[in-house]
Coordinates of C-alpha atoms and ligand atoms in Angstrom, one line a residue:
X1 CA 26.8 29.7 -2.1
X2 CA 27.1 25.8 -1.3
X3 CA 23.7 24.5 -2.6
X4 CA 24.1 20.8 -1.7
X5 CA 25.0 19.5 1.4
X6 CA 25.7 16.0 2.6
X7 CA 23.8 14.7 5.1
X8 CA 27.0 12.7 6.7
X9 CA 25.1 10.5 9.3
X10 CA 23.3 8.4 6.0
X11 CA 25.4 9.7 3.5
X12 CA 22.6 11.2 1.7
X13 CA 23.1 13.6 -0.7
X14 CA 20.0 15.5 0.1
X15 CA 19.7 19.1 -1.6
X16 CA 18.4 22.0 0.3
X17 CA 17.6 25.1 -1.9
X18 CA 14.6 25.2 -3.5
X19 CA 13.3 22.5 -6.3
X20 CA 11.6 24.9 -8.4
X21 CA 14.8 26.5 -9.4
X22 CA 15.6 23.1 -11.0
X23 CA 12.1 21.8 -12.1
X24 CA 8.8 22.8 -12.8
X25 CA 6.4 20.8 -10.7
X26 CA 2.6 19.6 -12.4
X27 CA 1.6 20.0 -8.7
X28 CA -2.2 19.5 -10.1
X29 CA -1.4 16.2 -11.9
X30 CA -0.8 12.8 -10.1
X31 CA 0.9 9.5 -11.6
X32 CA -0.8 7.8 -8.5
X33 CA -1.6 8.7 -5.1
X34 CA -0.2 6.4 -2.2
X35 CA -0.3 6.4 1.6
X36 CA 1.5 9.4 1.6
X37 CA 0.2 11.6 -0.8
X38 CA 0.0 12.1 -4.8
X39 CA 3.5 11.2 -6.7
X40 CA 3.4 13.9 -9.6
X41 CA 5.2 14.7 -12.5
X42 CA 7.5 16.9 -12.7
X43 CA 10.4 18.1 -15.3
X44 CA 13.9 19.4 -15.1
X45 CA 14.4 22.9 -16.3
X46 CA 17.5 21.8 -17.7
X47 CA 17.1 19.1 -20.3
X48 CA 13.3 18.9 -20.7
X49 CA 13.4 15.4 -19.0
X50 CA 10.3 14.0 -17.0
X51 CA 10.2 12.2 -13.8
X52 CA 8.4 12.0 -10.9
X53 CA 8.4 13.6 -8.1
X54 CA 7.4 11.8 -4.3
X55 CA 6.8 14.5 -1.5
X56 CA 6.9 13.0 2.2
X57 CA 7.3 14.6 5.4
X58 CA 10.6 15.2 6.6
X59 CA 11.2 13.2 9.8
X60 CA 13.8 10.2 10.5
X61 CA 11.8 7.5 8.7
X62 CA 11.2 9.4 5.7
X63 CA 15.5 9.9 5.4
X64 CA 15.5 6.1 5.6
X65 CA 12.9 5.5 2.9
X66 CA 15.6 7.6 0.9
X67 CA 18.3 6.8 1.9
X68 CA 17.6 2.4 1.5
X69 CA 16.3 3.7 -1.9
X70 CA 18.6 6.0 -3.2
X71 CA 21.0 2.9 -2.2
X72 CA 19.4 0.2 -4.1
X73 CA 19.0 2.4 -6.9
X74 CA 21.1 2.4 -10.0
X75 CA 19.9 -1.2 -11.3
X76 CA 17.9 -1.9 -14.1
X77 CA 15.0 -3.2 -12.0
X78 CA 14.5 -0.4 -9.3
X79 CA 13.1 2.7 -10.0
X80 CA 15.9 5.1 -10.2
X81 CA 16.3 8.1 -7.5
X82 CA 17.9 10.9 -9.2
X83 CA 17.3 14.1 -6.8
X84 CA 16.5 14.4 -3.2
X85 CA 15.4 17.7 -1.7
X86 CA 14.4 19.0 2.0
X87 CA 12.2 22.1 1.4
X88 CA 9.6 23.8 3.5
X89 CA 6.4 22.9 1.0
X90 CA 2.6 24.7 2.2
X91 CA -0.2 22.2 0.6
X92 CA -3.6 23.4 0.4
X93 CA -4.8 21.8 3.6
X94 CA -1.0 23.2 5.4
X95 CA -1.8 25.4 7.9
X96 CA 2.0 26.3 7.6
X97 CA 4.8 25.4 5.4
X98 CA 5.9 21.6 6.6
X99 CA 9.2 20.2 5.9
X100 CA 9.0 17.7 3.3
X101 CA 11.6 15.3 1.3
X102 CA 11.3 15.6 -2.4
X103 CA 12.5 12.9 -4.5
X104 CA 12.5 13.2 -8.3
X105 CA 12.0 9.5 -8.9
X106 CA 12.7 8.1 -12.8
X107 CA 9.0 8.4 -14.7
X108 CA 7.6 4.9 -14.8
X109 CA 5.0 5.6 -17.4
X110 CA 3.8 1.9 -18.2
X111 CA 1.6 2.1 -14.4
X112 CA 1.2 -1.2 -12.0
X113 CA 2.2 -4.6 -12.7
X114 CA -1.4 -6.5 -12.4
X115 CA -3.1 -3.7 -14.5
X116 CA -1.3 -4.7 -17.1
X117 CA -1.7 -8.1 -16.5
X118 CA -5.5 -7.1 -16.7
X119 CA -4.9 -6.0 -20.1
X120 CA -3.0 -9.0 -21.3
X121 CA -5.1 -10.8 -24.1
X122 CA -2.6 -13.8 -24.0
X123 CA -1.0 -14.2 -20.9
X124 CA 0.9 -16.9 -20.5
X125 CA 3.1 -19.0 -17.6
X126 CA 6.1 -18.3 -19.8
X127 CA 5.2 -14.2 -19.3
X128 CA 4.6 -14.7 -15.7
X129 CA 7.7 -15.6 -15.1
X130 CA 9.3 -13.2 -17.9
X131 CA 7.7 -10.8 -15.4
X132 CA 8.8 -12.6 -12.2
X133 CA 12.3 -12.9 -13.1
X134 CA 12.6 -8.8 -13.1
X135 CA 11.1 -8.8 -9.8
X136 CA 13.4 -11.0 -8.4
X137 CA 16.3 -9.4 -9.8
X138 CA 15.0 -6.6 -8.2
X139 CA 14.7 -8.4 -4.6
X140 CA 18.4 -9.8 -5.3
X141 CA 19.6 -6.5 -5.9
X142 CA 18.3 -5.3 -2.3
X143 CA 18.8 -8.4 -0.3
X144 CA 22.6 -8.4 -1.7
X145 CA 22.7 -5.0 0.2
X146 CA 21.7 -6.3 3.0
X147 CA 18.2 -4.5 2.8
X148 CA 14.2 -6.0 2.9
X149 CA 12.5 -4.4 1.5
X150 CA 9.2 -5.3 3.8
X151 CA 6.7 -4.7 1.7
X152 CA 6.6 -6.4 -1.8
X153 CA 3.4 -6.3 -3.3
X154 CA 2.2 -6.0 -7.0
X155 CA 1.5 -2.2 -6.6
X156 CA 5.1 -1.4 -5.6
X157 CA 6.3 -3.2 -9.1
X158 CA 6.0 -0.5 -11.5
X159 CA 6.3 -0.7 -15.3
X160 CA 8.9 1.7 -17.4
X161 CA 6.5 2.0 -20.8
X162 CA 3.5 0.7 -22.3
X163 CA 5.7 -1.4 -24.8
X164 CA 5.8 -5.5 -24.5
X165 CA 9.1 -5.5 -23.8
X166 CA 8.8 -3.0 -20.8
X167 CA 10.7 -3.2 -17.8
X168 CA 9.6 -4.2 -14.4
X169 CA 10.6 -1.7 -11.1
X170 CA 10.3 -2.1 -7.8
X171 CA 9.6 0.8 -5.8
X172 CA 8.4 2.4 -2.4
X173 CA 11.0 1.7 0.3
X174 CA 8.6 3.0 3.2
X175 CA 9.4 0.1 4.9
X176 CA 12.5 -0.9 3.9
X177 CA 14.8 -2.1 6.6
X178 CA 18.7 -2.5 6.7
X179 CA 18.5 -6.5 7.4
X180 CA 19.8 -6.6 11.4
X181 CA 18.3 -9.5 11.9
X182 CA 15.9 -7.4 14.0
X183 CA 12.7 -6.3 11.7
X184 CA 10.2 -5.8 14.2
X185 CA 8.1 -2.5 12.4
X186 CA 4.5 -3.9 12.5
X187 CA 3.7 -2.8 9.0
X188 CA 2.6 -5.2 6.2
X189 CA -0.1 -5.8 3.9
X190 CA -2.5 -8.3 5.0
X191 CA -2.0 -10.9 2.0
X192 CA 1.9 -10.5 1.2
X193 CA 3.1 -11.6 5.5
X194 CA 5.0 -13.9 6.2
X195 CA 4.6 -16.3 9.4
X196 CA 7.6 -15.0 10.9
X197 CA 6.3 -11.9 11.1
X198 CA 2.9 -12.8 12.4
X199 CA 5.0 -15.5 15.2
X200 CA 7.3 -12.6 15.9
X201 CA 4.1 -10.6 17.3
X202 CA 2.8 -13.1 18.9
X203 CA 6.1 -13.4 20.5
X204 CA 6.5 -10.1 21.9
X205 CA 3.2 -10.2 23.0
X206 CA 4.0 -13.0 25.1
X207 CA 6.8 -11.2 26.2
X208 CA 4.5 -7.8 27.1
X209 CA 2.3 -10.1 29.2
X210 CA 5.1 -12.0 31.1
X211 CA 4.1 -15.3 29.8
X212 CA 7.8 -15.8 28.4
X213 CA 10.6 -14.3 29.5
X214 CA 13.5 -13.2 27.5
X215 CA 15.8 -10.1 26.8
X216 CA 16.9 -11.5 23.5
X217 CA 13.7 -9.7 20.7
X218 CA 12.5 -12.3 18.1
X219 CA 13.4 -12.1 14.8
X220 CA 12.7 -12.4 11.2
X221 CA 14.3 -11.3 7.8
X222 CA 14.8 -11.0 4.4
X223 CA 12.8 -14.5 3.7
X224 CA 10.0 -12.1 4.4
X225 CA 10.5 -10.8 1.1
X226 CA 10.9 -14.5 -0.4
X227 CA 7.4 -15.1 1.5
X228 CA 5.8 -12.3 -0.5
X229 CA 7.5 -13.1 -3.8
X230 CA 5.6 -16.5 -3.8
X231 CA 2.1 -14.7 -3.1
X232 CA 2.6 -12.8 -6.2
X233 CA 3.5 -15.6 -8.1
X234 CA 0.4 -17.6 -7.1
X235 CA -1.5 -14.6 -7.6
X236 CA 0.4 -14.2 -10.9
X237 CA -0.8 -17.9 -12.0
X238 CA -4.2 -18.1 -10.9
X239 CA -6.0 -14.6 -9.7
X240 CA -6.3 -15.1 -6.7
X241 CA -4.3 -15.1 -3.2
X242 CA -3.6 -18.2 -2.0
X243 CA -4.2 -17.2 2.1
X244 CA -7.6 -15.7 2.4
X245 CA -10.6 -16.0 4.5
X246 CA -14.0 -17.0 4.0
X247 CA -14.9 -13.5 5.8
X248 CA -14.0 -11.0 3.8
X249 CA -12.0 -8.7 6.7
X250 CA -9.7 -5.9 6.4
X251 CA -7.9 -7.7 9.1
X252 CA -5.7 -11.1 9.3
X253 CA -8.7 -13.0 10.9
X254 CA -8.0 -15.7 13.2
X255 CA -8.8 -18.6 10.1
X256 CA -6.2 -16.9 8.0
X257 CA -3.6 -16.2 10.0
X258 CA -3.8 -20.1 10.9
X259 CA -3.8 -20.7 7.5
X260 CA -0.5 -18.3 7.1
X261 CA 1.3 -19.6 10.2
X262 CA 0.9 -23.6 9.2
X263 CA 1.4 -22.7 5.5
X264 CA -1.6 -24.3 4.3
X265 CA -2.7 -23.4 0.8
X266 CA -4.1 -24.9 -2.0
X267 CA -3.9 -25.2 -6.0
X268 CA -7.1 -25.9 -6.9
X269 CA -7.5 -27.8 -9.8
X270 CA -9.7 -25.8 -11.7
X271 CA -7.1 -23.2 -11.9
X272 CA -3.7 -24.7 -11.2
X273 CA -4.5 -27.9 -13.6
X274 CA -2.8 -26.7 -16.5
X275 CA 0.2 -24.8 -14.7
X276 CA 3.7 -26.4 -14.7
X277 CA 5.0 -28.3 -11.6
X278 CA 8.0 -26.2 -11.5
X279 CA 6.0 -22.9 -10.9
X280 CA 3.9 -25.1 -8.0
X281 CA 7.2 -26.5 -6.8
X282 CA 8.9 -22.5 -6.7
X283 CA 5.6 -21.5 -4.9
X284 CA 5.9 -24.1 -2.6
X285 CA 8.8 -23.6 -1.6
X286 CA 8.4 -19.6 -1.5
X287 CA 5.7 -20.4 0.9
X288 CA 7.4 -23.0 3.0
X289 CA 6.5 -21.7 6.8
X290 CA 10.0 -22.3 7.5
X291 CA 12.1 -19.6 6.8
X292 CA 15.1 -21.7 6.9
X293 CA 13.6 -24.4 4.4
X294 CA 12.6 -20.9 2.2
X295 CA 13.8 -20.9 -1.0
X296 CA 16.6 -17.8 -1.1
X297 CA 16.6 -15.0 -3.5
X298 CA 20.5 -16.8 -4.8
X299 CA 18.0 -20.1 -5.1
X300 CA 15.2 -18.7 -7.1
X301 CA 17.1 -16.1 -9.8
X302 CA 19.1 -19.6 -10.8
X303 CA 15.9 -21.8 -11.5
X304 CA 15.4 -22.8 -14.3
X305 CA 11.6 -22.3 -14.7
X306 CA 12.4 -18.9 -15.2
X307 CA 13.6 -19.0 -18.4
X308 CA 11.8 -22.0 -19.7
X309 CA 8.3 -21.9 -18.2
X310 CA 5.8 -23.3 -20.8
X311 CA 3.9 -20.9 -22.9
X312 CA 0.7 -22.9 -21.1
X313 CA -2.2 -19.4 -21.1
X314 CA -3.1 -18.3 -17.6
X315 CA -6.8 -17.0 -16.4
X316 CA -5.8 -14.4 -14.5
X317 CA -6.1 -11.3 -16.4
X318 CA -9.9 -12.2 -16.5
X319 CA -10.1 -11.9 -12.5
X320 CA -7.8 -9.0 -12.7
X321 CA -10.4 -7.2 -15.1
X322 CA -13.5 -8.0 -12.7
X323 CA -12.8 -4.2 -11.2
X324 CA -16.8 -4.6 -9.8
X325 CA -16.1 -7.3 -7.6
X326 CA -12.9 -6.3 -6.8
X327 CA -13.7 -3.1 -5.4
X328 CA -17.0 -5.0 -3.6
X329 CA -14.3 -6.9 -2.0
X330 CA -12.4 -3.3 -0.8
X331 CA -15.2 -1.7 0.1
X332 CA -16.8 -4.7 2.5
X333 CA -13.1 -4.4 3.6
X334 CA -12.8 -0.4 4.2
X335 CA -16.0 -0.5 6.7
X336 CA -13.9 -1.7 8.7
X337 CA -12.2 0.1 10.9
X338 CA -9.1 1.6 9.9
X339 CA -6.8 0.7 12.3
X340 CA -8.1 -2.9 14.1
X341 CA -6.1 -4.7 15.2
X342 CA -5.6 -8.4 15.5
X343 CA -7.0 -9.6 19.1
X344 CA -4.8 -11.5 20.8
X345 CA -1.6 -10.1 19.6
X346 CA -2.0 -6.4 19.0
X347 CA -0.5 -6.9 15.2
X348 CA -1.6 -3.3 13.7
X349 CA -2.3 -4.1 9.7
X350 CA -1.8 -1.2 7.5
X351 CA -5.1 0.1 6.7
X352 CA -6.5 -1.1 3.5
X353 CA -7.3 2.4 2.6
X354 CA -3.5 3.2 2.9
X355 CA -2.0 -0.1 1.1
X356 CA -4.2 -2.3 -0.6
X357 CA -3.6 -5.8 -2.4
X358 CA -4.2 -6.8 -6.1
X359 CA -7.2 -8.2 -5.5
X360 CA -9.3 -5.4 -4.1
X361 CA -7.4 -3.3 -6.5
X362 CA -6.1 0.0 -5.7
X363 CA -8.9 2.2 -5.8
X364 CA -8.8 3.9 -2.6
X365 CA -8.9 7.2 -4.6
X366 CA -11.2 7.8 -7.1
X367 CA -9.0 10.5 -8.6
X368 CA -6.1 9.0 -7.9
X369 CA -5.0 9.1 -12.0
X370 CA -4.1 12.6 -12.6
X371 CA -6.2 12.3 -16.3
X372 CA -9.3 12.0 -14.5
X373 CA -9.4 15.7 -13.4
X374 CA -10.7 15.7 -9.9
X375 CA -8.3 17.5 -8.0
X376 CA -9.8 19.1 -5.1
X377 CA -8.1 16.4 -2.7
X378 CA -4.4 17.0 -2.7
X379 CA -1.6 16.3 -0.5
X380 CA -0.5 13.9 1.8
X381 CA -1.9 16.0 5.0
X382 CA -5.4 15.8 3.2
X383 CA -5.1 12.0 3.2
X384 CA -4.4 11.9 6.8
X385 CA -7.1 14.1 7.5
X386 CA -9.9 11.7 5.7
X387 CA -9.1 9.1 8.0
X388 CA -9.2 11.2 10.7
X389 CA -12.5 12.3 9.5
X390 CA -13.5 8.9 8.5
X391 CA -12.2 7.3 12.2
X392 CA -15.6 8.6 14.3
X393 CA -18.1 6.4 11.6
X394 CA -15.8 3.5 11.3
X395 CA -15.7 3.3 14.9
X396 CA -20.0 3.4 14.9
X397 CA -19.4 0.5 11.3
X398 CA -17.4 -1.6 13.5
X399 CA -18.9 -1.7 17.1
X400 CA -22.4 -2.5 14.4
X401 CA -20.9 -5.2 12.5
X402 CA -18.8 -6.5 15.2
X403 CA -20.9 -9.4 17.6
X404 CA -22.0 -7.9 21.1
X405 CA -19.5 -8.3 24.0
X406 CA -21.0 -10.0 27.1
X407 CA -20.7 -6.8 29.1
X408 CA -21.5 -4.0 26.6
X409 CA -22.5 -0.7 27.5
X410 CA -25.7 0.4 26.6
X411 CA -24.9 3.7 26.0
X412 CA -22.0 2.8 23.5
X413 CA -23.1 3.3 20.4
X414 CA -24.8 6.5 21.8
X415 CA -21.3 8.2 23.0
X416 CA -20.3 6.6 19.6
X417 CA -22.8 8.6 17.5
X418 CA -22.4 11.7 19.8
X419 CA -18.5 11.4 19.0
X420 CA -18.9 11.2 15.3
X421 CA -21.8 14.5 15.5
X422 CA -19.4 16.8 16.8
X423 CA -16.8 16.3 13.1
X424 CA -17.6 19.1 11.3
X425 CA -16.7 17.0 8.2
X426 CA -19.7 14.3 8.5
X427 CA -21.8 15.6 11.8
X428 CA -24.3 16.9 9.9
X429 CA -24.5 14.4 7.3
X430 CA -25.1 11.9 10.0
X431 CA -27.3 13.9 11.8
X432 CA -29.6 13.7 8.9
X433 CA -29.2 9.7 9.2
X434 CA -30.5 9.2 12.7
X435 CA -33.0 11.0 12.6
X436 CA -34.3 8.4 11.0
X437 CA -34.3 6.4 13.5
X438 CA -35.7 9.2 16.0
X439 CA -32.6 10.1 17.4
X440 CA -32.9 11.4 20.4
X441 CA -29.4 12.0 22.0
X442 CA -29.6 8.8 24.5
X443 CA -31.6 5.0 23.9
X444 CA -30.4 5.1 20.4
X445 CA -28.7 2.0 21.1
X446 CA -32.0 0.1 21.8
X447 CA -34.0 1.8 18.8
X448 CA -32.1 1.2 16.1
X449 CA -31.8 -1.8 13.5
X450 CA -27.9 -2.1 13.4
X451 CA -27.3 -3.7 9.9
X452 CA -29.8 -0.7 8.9
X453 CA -28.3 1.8 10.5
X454 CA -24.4 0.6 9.6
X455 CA -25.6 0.4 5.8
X456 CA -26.3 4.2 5.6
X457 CA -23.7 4.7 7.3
X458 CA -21.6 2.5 5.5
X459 CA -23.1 5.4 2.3
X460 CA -21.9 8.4 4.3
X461 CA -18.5 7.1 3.8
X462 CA -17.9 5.9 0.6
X463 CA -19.2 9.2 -0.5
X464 CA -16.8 11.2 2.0
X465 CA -13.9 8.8 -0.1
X466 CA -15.1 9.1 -3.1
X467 CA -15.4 13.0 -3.3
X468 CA -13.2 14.4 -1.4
X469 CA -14.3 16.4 1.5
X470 CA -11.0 18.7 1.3
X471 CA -11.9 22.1 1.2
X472 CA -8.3 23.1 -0.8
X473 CA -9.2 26.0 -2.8
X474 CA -6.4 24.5 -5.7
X475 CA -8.3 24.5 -8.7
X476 CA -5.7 25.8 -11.0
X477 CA -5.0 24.3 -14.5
X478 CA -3.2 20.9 -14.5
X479 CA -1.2 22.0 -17.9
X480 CA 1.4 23.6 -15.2
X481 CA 4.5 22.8 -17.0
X482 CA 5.4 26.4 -17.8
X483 CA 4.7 27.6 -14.8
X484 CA 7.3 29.6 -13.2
X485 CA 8.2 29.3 -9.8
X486 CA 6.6 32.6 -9.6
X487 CA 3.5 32.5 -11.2
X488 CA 3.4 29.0 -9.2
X489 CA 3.6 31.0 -6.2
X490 CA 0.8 32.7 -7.4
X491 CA -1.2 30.3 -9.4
X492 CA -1.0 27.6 -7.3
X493 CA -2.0 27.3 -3.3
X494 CA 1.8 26.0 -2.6
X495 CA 4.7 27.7 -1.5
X496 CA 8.0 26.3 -1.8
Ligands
ATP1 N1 8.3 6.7 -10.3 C1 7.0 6.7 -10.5 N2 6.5 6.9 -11.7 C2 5.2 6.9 -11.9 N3 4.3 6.7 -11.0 C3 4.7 6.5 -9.7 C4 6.1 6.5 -9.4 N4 6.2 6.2 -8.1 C5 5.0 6.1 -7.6 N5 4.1 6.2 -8.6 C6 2.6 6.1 -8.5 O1 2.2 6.6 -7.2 C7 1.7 5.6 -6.4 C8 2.1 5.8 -5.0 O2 3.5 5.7 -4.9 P1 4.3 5.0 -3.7 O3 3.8 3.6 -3.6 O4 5.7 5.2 -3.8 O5 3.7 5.8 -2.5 P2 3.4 5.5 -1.0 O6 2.8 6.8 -0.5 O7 4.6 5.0 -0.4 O8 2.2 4.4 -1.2 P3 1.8 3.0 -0.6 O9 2.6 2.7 0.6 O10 0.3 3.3 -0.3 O11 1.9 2.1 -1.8 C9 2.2 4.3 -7.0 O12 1.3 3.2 -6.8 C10 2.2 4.6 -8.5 O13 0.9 4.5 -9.1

């Protein structure tokens, strides 16, 4: 029987029986959890070797991730796809089985670039850009195929080892786009976009409201990616981003998107005094609002800083290692609601729970590392179902937080509350929380002390993230490397 088959439109190899006749899935272990679901570890039945395995739901976009990364891969500094399969997969939460994409990704086992930074006891400008140098190798590699990548950020550079010498990786090619000259997707991470993007909404936003006419669509490319290189590299040098606002927001707010749209950033002294001028000169010019005047991926692997940057010691893994204030910073971010958007121009930004950035960490799970044993939250369906879940109180967080329009309703944060009582998920938690404010069912709005009421609130959901609320009965034992596919069948609430 012909077991592979090649998917001809995008020449994707893409293997359709079963991946448990060729590996043995740790389905109860993660190496990290992103926006779609826990990446685990699995191991070939052949040869004994690890890797990782990434499960995403079968549809178009999900080929493309694949397909742009199975492309780039095969260079020393992107993480190498080895297997792709389309199986029918039931997760705990699956009603049903779903089709999914399985790709058995090479085991990066060193974890996220800035965590190790964090661990650095002597880092130095000279290992910044020892470390900079593999991600822009990996960039070159992409943009010499005619691909962006879309969505550099320190979480998608993954480490091979724990050793000194370890390799850098990129990863993640969610929203990687063949470079038409057309990259329109509204998906980036607040602190890593580039003005383009940010003038190419507000461009077709002009263009949905008939203030400008035109047939031709505005454009950006793959200087996005050069954009985002240079926020890592300040990041890299000094701990902090260098477009933020004084607010902390989940959102672009109107101050930093000026700030990002007229370039203007700082090196403050404190911080930047001791850092070379060619590293101030390469982040300039990564940062330069004109994509044309952008340094180019051919420009920056050539500089010379990169191999002779000064072995001058950087501060930064000591703002890295401030987890507490980091995840202060996530959480004033994640009471906000998940999917605001910008006002004026409809920009969507990926929700922080989905894609954090370096600074507020990534601890959107609290089991997200597959050695701190809480697995009762699996599967990307399960993610999608918290936010769900978590959508009717950040709606009640936001209209509290948020100043009062001129024509409010007064019965809005009533219909609000009323909304959010009917999830089965938090209804009765919140219940419980406005009765303390003698909820009635209608004046609520009137009674109640906003920042008051949005604080509990605020505690109803970071403990609906923090434990999960799925109800997955997949409690098996996470040592699953001799399972069979049978006794996984049995063993384990999946079906393959
Ligand atoms: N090849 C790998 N080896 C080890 N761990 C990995 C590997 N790929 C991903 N991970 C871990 O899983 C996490 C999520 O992976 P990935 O970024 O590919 O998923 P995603 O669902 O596209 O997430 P997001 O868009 O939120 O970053 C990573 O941050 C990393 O911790």
């Amino acid at each position: 029987m012909e077991r592979t088959m090649p998917d001809t439109s995008k020449q994707l190899i893409i293997k359709t029986h079963s991946i448990l006749d060729d590996f043995n899935v740790q389905w109860n272990q993660k190496l990290g959890t992103g926006v779609s679901g826990p990446v685990r570890p699995c191991v070939r039945k052949l040869t004994g070797e690890k890797f990782a395995l990434k499960c995403i739901i079968d549809v178009p976009h999900s080929r493309m991730e694949a397909k742009l990364h199975r492309m780039c891969s095969g260079h020393s500094n992107i993480v190498k796809v080895f297997d792709i399969y389309a199986n029918d997969v039931q997760f705990p939460e699956d009603a049903m089985p779903k089709a999914r994409l399985l790709m058995v990704l090479e085991l990066m086992e060193g974890g996220e670039l800035f965590d190790r930074i964090s661990k650095e006891r002597c880092f130095t400008e000279r290992k910044a850009a020892r470390y900079m140098k593999q991600m822009v190798e990996s960039v070159r590699r992409c943009h010499d195929l005619n691909i962006a990548h879309r969505d550099l950020k320190p979480e998608n550079f993954l480490l091979k080892d724990s050793t000194e010498e370890s390799l850098i990786k990129l990863s993640d090619y969610g929203f990687a786009k063949i470079d038409d000259g057309n990259l329109q997707t509204p998906q980036f991470t607040p602190y890593y976009v580039a003005p383009q993007v940010l003038e190419a909404y507000k461009h077709q936003a002009r263009q949905r409201r008939g203030i400008i006419q035109t047939c031709k669509p505005y454009t950006y490319d793959k200087s996005c990616d050069m954009w985002s290189l240079g926020v890592i590299l300040y990041i890299m040098l000094c701990g902090y981003p260098p477009f933020y606002s004084e607010t902390p927001s989940r959102l672009i707010t109107p101050e930093m998107r000026r700030k990002i749209l007229s370039g203007e950033f700082e090196f403050p002294e404190d911080d930047w005094q001791l850092v070379s001028e060619s590293a101030k000169d390469i982040v300039r010019s990564l940062l330069h609002v004109d994509p044309g005047c952008r340094m180019t991926i051919e420009d920056l692997a050539t500089h010379h800083w990169l191999n002779d940057a000064p072995n001058t010691q950087l501060h930064s893994p000591a703002i890295f290692m401030d987890r507490e204030s980091m995840e202060d910073m996530r959480l004033a971010h994640a009471e906000q609601l998940t999917a605001m958007r910008m006002p004026e121009n409809n920009v969507k930004l990926k929700p922080l729970v989905e894609a954090e950035n370096p600074i507020m960490r990534k601890r959107k799970y609290t089991n997200s590392s597959f050695d701190e044993g809480n697995e009762d939250c699996d599967g990307p369906s399960c993610k999608i179902m918290n936010d769900l879940q978590l959508k009717p109180l950040r709606d009640i967080i936001a209209f509290c937080i948020l100043p009062p329009k001129a024509d409010e309703d007064e019965t809005a944060l009533n219909d609000l509350v009323t909304e959010a009582m009917k999830s089965d998920m938090c209804g009765v938690k919140l219940a419980k929380i406005t009765q303390q404010w003698e909820w009635d069912g209608c004046k609520f709005q009137k009674k109640v002390d906003k920042l008051n009421f949005v604080h509990s609130v605020s505690q109803l959901v970071k403990s609906m993230t923090s434990s999960s609320s799925c109800t997955s009965s997949n409690s098996g034992s996470s040592d699953s490397a001799n399972d069979t596919p049978d006794n996984q069948a049995h063993s384990l609430p999946f079906s393959c």
